[in-house]
Structures are given as structure tokens and as C-alpha cells.
Short mmCIF file of C-alpha atoms and ligand atoms in Angstrom, two decimals:
data_model
loop_
_atom_site.label_atom_id
_atom_site.label_comp_id
_atom_site.label_asym_id
_atom_site.label_seq_id
_atom_site.Cartn_x
_atom_site.Cartn_y
_atom_site.Cartn_z
CA MET A 13 31.67 -158.69 -14.36
CA ALA A 14 34.93 -157.64 -15.88
CA GLU A 15 34.75 -155.18 -18.69
CA SER A 16 32.34 -156.60 -21.23
CA ARG A 17 33.02 -155.72 -24.85
CA PRO A 18 29.97 -156.64 -26.85
CA GLU A 19 31.08 -155.00 -30.07
CA TYR A 20 34.49 -156.63 -30.02
CA ASP A 21 36.53 -153.59 -30.84
CA TYR A 22 39.63 -154.68 -29.05
CA GLY A 23 42.30 -152.40 -30.25
CA ASN A 24 45.29 -153.00 -32.40
CA HIS A 25 46.94 -156.01 -30.84
CA LEU A 26 44.16 -158.32 -32.00
CA ASP A 27 43.62 -156.74 -35.39
CA ALA A 28 46.22 -158.77 -37.23
CA LEU A 29 44.97 -162.09 -35.91
CA ASN A 30 41.38 -161.10 -36.58
CA ARG A 31 42.20 -160.13 -40.13
CA ALA A 32 43.90 -163.47 -40.64
CA THR A 33 41.18 -165.60 -39.04
CA GLY A 34 38.39 -163.60 -40.70
CA ARG A 35 39.96 -163.93 -44.15
CA LEU A 36 40.04 -167.69 -43.74
CA ARG A 37 36.39 -168.10 -42.89
CA SER A 38 34.15 -169.43 -45.58
CA ARG A 39 30.51 -168.94 -44.92
CA HIS A 40 27.90 -171.20 -46.38
CA GLU A 41 24.76 -169.13 -46.15
CA GLY A 42 21.19 -170.20 -46.50
CA GLY A 43 20.86 -173.55 -44.73
CA ASP A 44 17.48 -174.76 -43.51
CA PRO A 45 16.98 -172.81 -40.28
CA THR A 46 14.55 -175.41 -38.93
CA GLN A 47 17.26 -178.09 -38.80
CA PRO A 48 19.83 -178.29 -36.01
CA THR A 49 23.46 -178.40 -37.10
CA ARG A 50 23.90 -181.82 -35.46
CA THR A 51 22.46 -183.99 -32.71
CA TRP A 52 23.74 -187.17 -31.09
CA LEU A 53 23.20 -189.49 -28.16
CA ASP A 54 25.94 -190.46 -25.74
CA GLU A 55 26.80 -191.11 -22.11
CA ASP A 56 28.39 -188.51 -19.86
CA LEU A 57 29.94 -188.58 -16.44
CA THR A 58 28.12 -185.95 -14.36
CA PRO A 59 28.41 -185.00 -10.68
CA ASP A 60 25.50 -187.44 -10.16
CA GLY A 61 27.22 -190.31 -11.99
CA LEU A 62 27.14 -191.70 -15.51
CA ARG A 63 24.08 -190.49 -17.38
CA SER A 64 22.60 -190.76 -20.86
CA SER A 65 22.89 -187.53 -22.83
CA LEU A 66 21.38 -185.83 -25.84
CA THR A 67 23.61 -183.22 -27.48
CA ILE A 68 21.99 -180.64 -29.72
CA ILE A 69 24.02 -178.16 -31.75
CA LEU A 70 21.55 -175.46 -32.63
CA ASP A 71 22.06 -173.31 -35.69
CA THR A 72 21.54 -169.88 -34.19
CA GLY A 73 23.55 -167.89 -36.68
CA GLY A 74 26.70 -168.56 -34.71
CA CYS A 75 29.20 -166.83 -32.58
CA ARG A 76 29.56 -163.06 -32.73
CA TRP A 77 33.24 -163.32 -32.03
CA ALA A 78 33.70 -165.73 -34.94
CA ARG A 79 32.19 -163.14 -37.25
CA ALA A 80 34.67 -160.57 -36.01
CA GLY A 81 37.52 -162.94 -36.88
CA GLY A 82 37.30 -165.48 -34.12
CA CYS A 83 39.59 -168.05 -32.61
CA THR A 84 42.57 -169.53 -34.40
CA MET A 85 41.34 -173.14 -34.12
CA CYS A 86 37.59 -172.67 -34.56
CA GLY A 87 35.95 -173.68 -37.83
CA TYR A 88 32.48 -173.94 -36.37
CA VAL A 89 31.41 -170.66 -37.87
CA SER A 90 31.27 -172.40 -41.24
CA GLU A 91 28.56 -174.63 -39.80
CA SER A 92 26.27 -171.79 -38.77
CA GLU A 93 24.49 -171.19 -41.97
CA ASN A 94 22.11 -168.41 -41.05
CA ALA A 95 24.17 -165.35 -40.27
CA GLU A 96 21.09 -163.13 -40.08
CA GLY A 97 19.90 -165.03 -37.03
CA VAL A 98 17.24 -167.68 -36.58
CA SER A 99 13.66 -167.01 -35.46
CA HIS A 100 11.97 -168.30 -32.32
CA GLU A 101 9.80 -170.65 -34.38
CA ALA A 102 12.73 -172.04 -36.35
CA LEU A 103 14.79 -172.64 -33.20
CA LEU A 104 11.89 -174.53 -31.63
CA ALA A 105 11.55 -176.53 -34.85
CA GLN A 106 15.24 -177.47 -34.46
CA ILE A 107 14.52 -178.68 -30.93
CA GLU A 108 11.54 -180.68 -32.28
CA THR A 109 13.78 -182.36 -34.86
CA ALA A 110 16.29 -183.25 -32.14
CA LEU A 111 13.51 -184.75 -30.03
CA GLU A 112 12.22 -186.79 -32.97
CA ARG A 113 15.70 -188.16 -33.65
CA GLU A 114 16.10 -189.00 -29.97
CA ALA A 115 12.75 -190.82 -29.94
CA GLU A 116 13.82 -192.85 -32.99
CA GLN A 117 17.23 -193.79 -31.64
CA ALA A 118 16.94 -194.05 -27.85
CA ASP A 119 14.90 -196.18 -25.47
CA GLY A 120 13.73 -193.15 -23.56
CA PRO A 121 14.50 -189.49 -22.95
CA ALA A 122 18.15 -188.80 -22.10
CA ASP A 123 18.92 -187.68 -18.54
CA VAL A 124 21.11 -184.82 -19.68
CA VAL A 125 20.52 -182.37 -22.52
CA LYS A 126 23.56 -180.50 -23.80
CA LEU A 127 22.75 -177.42 -25.79
CA TYR A 128 25.45 -175.86 -27.92
CA SER A 129 25.43 -173.38 -30.78
CA SER A 130 29.14 -172.89 -31.42
CA GLY A 131 28.34 -169.55 -29.84
CA SER A 132 26.26 -168.57 -26.83
CA ILE A 133 22.82 -169.89 -25.95
CA LEU A 134 22.68 -167.08 -23.38
CA ASP A 135 23.30 -164.38 -26.01
CA ASP A 136 19.90 -162.80 -26.72
CA ARG A 137 20.95 -162.17 -30.31
CA GLU A 138 21.35 -165.93 -30.86
CA VAL A 139 18.56 -167.25 -28.66
CA GLY A 140 16.00 -164.79 -27.28
CA PRO A 141 14.63 -164.94 -23.72
CA GLU A 142 11.28 -166.24 -24.96
CA THR A 143 12.97 -169.10 -26.80
CA ARG A 144 15.14 -169.96 -23.81
CA ALA A 145 12.03 -170.13 -21.62
CA ALA A 146 10.31 -172.46 -24.10
CA ILE A 147 13.41 -174.67 -24.30
CA ALA A 148 13.60 -174.87 -20.49
CA GLU A 149 9.96 -175.91 -20.37
CA THR A 150 10.46 -178.53 -23.09
CA PHE A 151 13.25 -180.20 -21.13
CA ALA A 152 11.80 -179.73 -17.64
CA ASP A 153 11.39 -183.51 -17.31
CA ARG A 154 15.14 -184.08 -17.68
CA GLU A 155 17.71 -184.15 -14.89
CA ARG A 156 20.30 -181.72 -16.15
CA ILE A 157 20.90 -179.20 -18.91
CA VAL A 158 24.27 -177.94 -20.10
CA ILE A 159 24.26 -174.59 -21.88
CA GLU A 160 27.15 -173.30 -23.96
CA THR A 161 27.95 -169.64 -23.55
CA LEU A 162 30.71 -167.08 -23.62
CA PRO A 163 31.29 -165.66 -20.14
CA ASP A 164 29.93 -162.20 -21.05
CA PHE A 165 26.38 -163.47 -21.20
CA VAL A 166 26.15 -165.30 -17.88
CA THR A 167 23.58 -163.56 -15.69
CA ALA A 168 21.19 -164.88 -13.03
CA ASP A 169 18.23 -163.68 -15.14
CA ARG A 170 19.24 -165.72 -18.15
CA LEU A 171 19.79 -168.85 -16.08
CA GLU A 172 16.53 -168.50 -14.19
CA PRO A 173 14.17 -170.32 -16.63
CA PHE A 174 16.34 -173.44 -16.54
CA LEU A 175 16.78 -173.40 -12.78
CA GLU A 176 13.10 -172.69 -12.21
CA ALA A 177 12.22 -175.67 -14.39
CA GLY A 178 13.99 -177.77 -11.75
CA LEU A 179 16.95 -178.63 -13.99
CA ALA A 180 20.46 -179.01 -12.65
CA THR A 181 21.96 -176.33 -14.89
CA ASP A 182 25.54 -176.02 -16.05
CA VAL A 183 27.08 -173.24 -18.07
CA ALA A 184 29.66 -174.61 -20.51
CA VAL A 185 32.39 -172.07 -21.18
CA GLY A 186 35.21 -172.41 -23.71
CA ILE A 187 37.99 -171.09 -21.47
CA GLU A 188 40.71 -172.80 -23.55
CA THR A 189 43.50 -171.96 -21.11
CA ALA A 190 43.98 -170.28 -17.75
CA ASN A 191 46.90 -168.35 -19.24
CA ASP A 192 45.75 -164.94 -20.52
CA ARG A 193 48.69 -164.54 -22.86
CA VAL A 194 48.12 -167.90 -24.53
CA ARG A 195 44.38 -167.25 -24.77
CA ARG A 196 44.90 -163.84 -26.32
CA ASP A 197 47.93 -164.35 -28.53
CA ALA A 198 47.64 -168.01 -29.54
CA VAL A 199 43.90 -168.68 -29.40
CA ASN A 200 42.79 -165.12 -30.26
CA LYS A 201 40.03 -165.09 -27.66
CA TYR A 202 39.09 -161.72 -26.26
CA PHE A 203 38.26 -162.33 -22.59
CA ASP A 204 40.62 -162.84 -19.70
CA PHE A 205 40.59 -165.45 -16.96
CA GLU A 206 39.21 -162.99 -14.47
CA ALA A 207 36.07 -162.62 -16.62
CA VAL A 208 35.64 -166.40 -16.54
CA GLU A 209 36.06 -166.50 -12.76
CA GLU A 210 33.50 -163.75 -12.40
CA ALA A 211 31.01 -165.45 -14.72
CA ALA A 212 31.52 -168.68 -12.77
CA ALA A 213 30.78 -166.86 -9.52
CA VAL A 214 27.57 -165.43 -11.01
CA ALA A 215 26.50 -168.90 -12.21
CA ARG A 216 27.29 -170.55 -8.91
CA GLU A 217 25.51 -167.87 -6.90
CA ALA A 218 22.43 -168.36 -9.07
CA GLY A 219 22.55 -172.09 -8.30
CA ALA A 220 24.12 -173.31 -11.55
CA GLY A 221 27.32 -175.28 -12.08
CA VAL A 222 30.23 -174.67 -14.43
CA LYS A 223 31.72 -176.93 -17.06
CA GLY A 224 35.02 -175.63 -18.39
CA TYR A 225 36.36 -176.46 -21.86
CA LEU A 226 40.10 -176.32 -22.31
CA LEU A 227 42.16 -176.59 -25.46
CA LEU A 228 45.14 -178.90 -25.57
CA LYS A 229 47.77 -177.40 -27.86
CA PRO A 230 46.86 -174.02 -29.25
CA PRO A 231 49.12 -172.95 -32.12
CA PHE A 232 52.63 -171.58 -31.43
CA LEU A 233 53.14 -173.85 -28.39
CA THR A 234 55.44 -176.84 -28.42
CA GLU A 235 54.07 -180.21 -27.35
CA SER A 236 55.64 -179.90 -23.90
CA GLU A 237 54.48 -176.29 -23.44
CA ALA A 238 50.98 -177.41 -24.41
CA ILE A 239 51.02 -180.16 -21.77
CA GLU A 240 52.17 -177.75 -19.05
CA ASP A 241 49.58 -175.19 -20.13
CA ALA A 242 46.78 -177.78 -19.94
CA VAL A 243 47.86 -179.19 -16.57
CA GLU A 244 48.11 -175.75 -15.01
CA SER A 245 44.79 -174.71 -16.57
CA ILE A 246 42.97 -177.78 -15.23
CA GLU A 247 44.32 -177.08 -11.74
CA ARG A 248 43.11 -173.49 -11.86
CA VAL A 249 39.74 -174.16 -13.50
CA ALA A 250 38.97 -176.97 -11.00
CA ALA A 251 38.59 -174.21 -8.39
CA PHE A 252 35.20 -173.29 -9.84
CA ALA A 253 34.17 -175.96 -12.39
CA HIS A 254 32.81 -179.35 -11.37
CA THR A 255 33.68 -180.78 -14.78
CA ILE A 256 36.46 -179.98 -17.21
CA SER A 257 36.54 -181.12 -20.80
CA LEU A 258 40.01 -181.23 -22.31
CA ASN A 259 39.79 -180.76 -26.06
CA PRO A 260 42.88 -181.70 -28.04
CA THR A 261 43.04 -179.53 -31.13
CA THR A 262 41.76 -180.83 -34.43
CA VAL A 263 42.72 -178.99 -37.59
CA MET A 264 39.41 -177.56 -38.80
CA GLU A 265 38.81 -176.06 -42.21
CA ASP A 266 39.22 -172.35 -42.84
CA THR A 267 41.16 -171.68 -39.68
CA LEU A 268 44.54 -170.14 -38.97
CA ILE A 269 45.65 -173.49 -37.55
CA GLU A 270 44.87 -175.07 -40.91
CA GLU A 271 47.16 -172.59 -42.67
CA LEU A 272 49.94 -173.34 -40.22
CA TYR A 273 49.32 -177.06 -40.62
CA TYR A 274 49.71 -176.87 -44.40
CA ASP A 275 52.87 -174.79 -43.97
CA GLY A 276 54.47 -177.33 -41.64
CA GLY A 277 53.90 -175.03 -38.66
CA TYR A 278 51.44 -177.13 -36.70
CA ARG A 279 50.99 -180.73 -35.62
CA PRO A 280 47.90 -181.70 -33.60
CA PRO A 281 48.76 -183.04 -30.13
CA TRP A 282 49.82 -186.61 -29.53
CA LEU A 283 47.27 -188.84 -27.83
CA TRP A 284 50.08 -189.59 -25.36
CA SER A 285 49.89 -185.92 -24.39
CA VAL A 286 46.16 -186.24 -23.68
CA ALA A 287 46.88 -189.30 -21.51
CA GLU A 288 49.74 -187.46 -19.78
CA VAL A 289 47.56 -184.47 -18.89
CA LEU A 290 44.69 -186.67 -17.64
CA ASN A 291 47.14 -188.76 -15.64
CA ARG A 292 48.83 -185.77 -14.02
CA THR A 293 45.55 -184.10 -13.07
CA ALA A 294 43.67 -187.22 -11.94
CA ASP A 295 43.55 -186.03 -8.35
CA VAL A 296 42.09 -182.53 -8.92
CA ASP A 297 38.72 -181.91 -7.38
CA ALA A 298 36.75 -182.03 -10.65
CA ILE A 299 35.67 -184.56 -13.21
CA VAL A 300 38.14 -184.28 -16.10
CA VAL A 301 37.19 -185.85 -19.42
CA SER A 302 38.47 -185.71 -22.96
CA ASP A 303 36.74 -186.67 -26.14
CA PRO A 304 39.34 -186.28 -28.88
CA VAL A 305 37.67 -185.35 -32.18
CA GLY A 306 39.24 -186.99 -35.21
CA ALA A 307 41.56 -189.10 -33.04
CA GLY A 308 44.04 -191.11 -35.09
CA SER A 309 43.71 -188.97 -38.21
CA ASP A 310 46.44 -186.68 -39.46
CA ARG A 311 44.33 -183.59 -38.77
CA GLY A 312 43.27 -184.83 -35.36
CA PRO A 313 45.19 -185.75 -32.21
CA HIS A 314 47.26 -188.80 -33.10
CA ASN A 315 50.15 -191.10 -32.28
CA CYS A 316 51.91 -193.44 -34.68
CA GLY A 317 48.85 -195.00 -36.30
CA GLU A 318 49.39 -198.40 -34.64
CA CYS A 319 48.32 -197.51 -31.11
CA ASP A 320 45.84 -194.67 -31.68
CA GLU A 321 42.75 -196.77 -31.20
CA THR A 322 44.03 -198.39 -28.01
CA VAL A 323 44.99 -195.06 -26.48
CA GLU A 324 41.69 -193.53 -27.53
CA ARG A 325 39.89 -196.41 -25.84
CA ALA A 326 41.92 -195.88 -22.65
CA ILE A 327 40.91 -192.20 -22.68
CA GLY A 328 37.26 -193.28 -23.05
CA ASP A 329 37.67 -195.62 -20.06
CA PHE A 330 39.21 -192.83 -18.06
CA ASN A 331 36.26 -190.59 -18.92
CA ARG A 332 33.88 -193.08 -17.36
CA ARG A 333 35.96 -194.25 -14.39
CA GLN A 334 38.37 -191.39 -13.67
CA ASP A 335 41.01 -194.00 -12.89
CA PRO A 336 44.49 -193.15 -14.27
CA ALA A 337 45.48 -196.83 -13.97
CA VAL A 338 43.91 -197.28 -17.44
CA PHE A 339 46.94 -195.52 -18.93
CA GLY A 340 49.36 -198.01 -17.35
CA GLU A 341 47.82 -200.68 -19.52
CA VAL A 342 48.74 -199.11 -22.87
CA SER A 343 52.16 -198.79 -24.42
CA CYS A 344 53.75 -198.52 -27.86
CA ALA A 345 57.20 -198.00 -29.31
CA CYS A 346 56.16 -194.50 -30.42
CA GLU A 347 56.17 -193.33 -26.81
CA ARG A 348 59.94 -192.94 -27.21
CA THR A 349 59.41 -190.62 -30.19
CA TRP A 350 56.86 -188.61 -28.23
CA GLU A 351 59.27 -188.31 -25.29
CA THR A 352 62.00 -187.11 -27.64
CA VAL A 353 59.61 -184.52 -29.05
CA LEU A 354 58.90 -183.29 -25.52
CA GLU A 355 62.60 -183.03 -24.82
CA ARG A 356 63.85 -181.50 -28.02
CA GLU A 357 61.08 -179.56 -29.77
CA GLN A 358 61.76 -175.85 -29.87
CA SER A 359 59.14 -173.11 -29.76
CA TYR A 360 57.61 -172.08 -33.05
CA ASN A 361 59.62 -169.35 -34.65
CA MET A 362 62.60 -169.71 -32.34
CA PRO A 363 65.68 -167.98 -33.78
CA LEU A 364 68.20 -170.44 -35.19
CA GLU A 365 71.03 -168.90 -33.22
CA ARG A 366 71.28 -166.66 -30.20
S1 SF4 B 414 35.86 -171.00 -30.27
FE1 SF4 B 414 33.92 -170.20 -29.48
S2 SF4 B 414 34.37 -167.97 -29.18
FE2 SF4 B 414 35.95 -168.76 -30.57
S3 SF4 B 414 35.16 -168.34 -32.62
FE3 SF4 B 414 34.60 -170.47 -32.08
S4 SF4 B 414 32.53 -170.35 -31.24
FE4 SF4 B 414 33.40 -168.25 -31.21
ZN1 ZN B 415 52.24 -195.87 -31.26
#
């Protein structure tokens, strides 16, 4: 692995961003540790085809990096209510609750279980080895499990319980961008692309797959720069990930992006940009999907208000069929505005004269 930095003491260049992101966090301590943050049922395109899925966001106390300041767009730390950590028993109670909700709402067990914590399921401080083994056993009757983690924590040992349970196992890594400068200076994430490639190699050697999460439009990038960054990132991540999830930025509470947004320094990406990136990368050797959160709202990825729903639906169709022809069927007058933005928008903080 590349240099792993578990205590997140990353020197001066990140201090300012960490101070800013850390100051903006609001923690809401003391939630019920036996309840998961959220669960929902859905359908997902997997390497084996379209499958039913159960997503569980565990409250594990949250991401270590978020507590050190964290990423400029991430407000998930506010959702992790138990900063002191959550016990084995409480985590299993969260899984029980998720299973009860699934039994109430679905016809049968979902094929795929997606386990997130807005942190790392493979971090022993969030979820201990004993708990991971019990979780693997609980879901051994499913087809596939997706496990969110930062790259630092990917080891064959930690993946073993899931693989031994006979589950197709994917590590889900928030890579955000393949560009180290954008990841460090705009997203404020501490690892470099090489660390992701190395973690992916470890996962693949152990018999697991990789699902890469990319961010469309970190702060400080223009709309057109954001599109180029996402296209290039998808092309590079497809070399080791069988599935890529493109996440257009939503303005979350208590984040640096929210401050910029209120100061007129940030607009979430256009849904046309999401369509453009999916269209341009349709032939890469990976499933590429996008599930825009808050689509059509001012704080979420949006177009003019008239066409948001139609474009969102086209993106949903693309997720299931991977056919870029779906985008040829949608149009709106606001495409002209979007094109003008791509042409004329200048980088954030560009000098007025040179
Ligand atoms: S995006 Fe991931 S790594 Fe960054 S603060 Fe949020 S949970 Fe932590
Ligand atoms: Zn429109």
C-alpha cells in the first residue's frame, strides 16, 4: 500500500481546509445506537444484471477523516450521532432493524446488500472484525455485498469473512476524482490515486471487485472543468472498477461547499452535465451509473426547473440499460444556457485582468 496515514496529520497544506471544514461541522451527539442512519430498497445494475438491493447506512460513529475536518462536500458526519463508537451488539441491532424493515417492505430478501457508514466498514474502529464476521454470516444467503471503505483499510484479511461466506464482494471507494490535485485541493481528501489503485489491486487479488464513486463538480471547478475531470476520471477508474457511480454534488449542510453556495461561489452541476459525462463515457469497460441526490432542487444538481424531471428520468433509464440513446430523446431550451456556461464560465477566483 502507499503510505498510510491513520492519524491524519498531513502537514500544513491541508491545515487551512481542515480548519474550515471542521469549523463548519455540527455534531448531533447521542442518537439511538441501535438504529441505522437509513435503509432503503432499490434496484441496481450489477455485473450479473439488474438486481434488487437493500442499502443500509450504519451509524458506526462515522468517518475518522470527517472528524479531522473532512471533505469539502461531505455533510454525512452530522448523521453519525455516536462519535464514541458503536458496540458490536448495537451494530447487530442496527442490522436487525434493517432486516425487519426489508421484511415489511419487500417480497423477499434483496439480492444485493450495500453496507455504508459514511466512513469505512473495514475500519476496525468503526466495525470490529467480530462484527464484520457476524454481518457476513447474516447475509450469506445473498448474492452480493458492497462494502464502503476508504482505501487505507482494504486488506485480504478484512475481506475474507465476506468472500468465505460465498458472497460476491465489492469494496466501494469514494475516489471522487482521478486527479490528485483536485482531490487534495478541492475535495480535501488525503489519499492519492496511487493508493486507490493499490487498494483495488489488493481487493481484486483477494477475489473482490471494486466500485468507484466519483464526484461531479467539486468546488473551485467551472462546469466545463468538472465535466472534463469526471470524464477523465471515469476512463482511468474503469481500469480497475467494474462499476462506477458518478455523484453530482449536492450542497449539504455544514460543509465548505455550503458556505461557498451562500456566498455565490458555488452552483451544483447541471443535469445536462451528468448526461454529457454519461454519454461521453458510455463505451468504457465498466457499468457507469448516476443517482443524483436532490435532483431538480436549488441545492442539488439541476437544470431550468422545467426539464429536470425528464432528464432525471433519462439518467435513471441509462442506469438500467447503459444505452446513451436515452439522452437523444430529451431536450429543453435551457440547453443553450448550459452550453453558454460551458463556453464562458471562468474559473473561481480568476483575476479580473491579466
Ligand atoms: S466524503 Fe468520505 S472520507 Fe470524506 S469526510 Fe465524508 S465520509 Fe469521510
Ligand atoms: Zn430546461
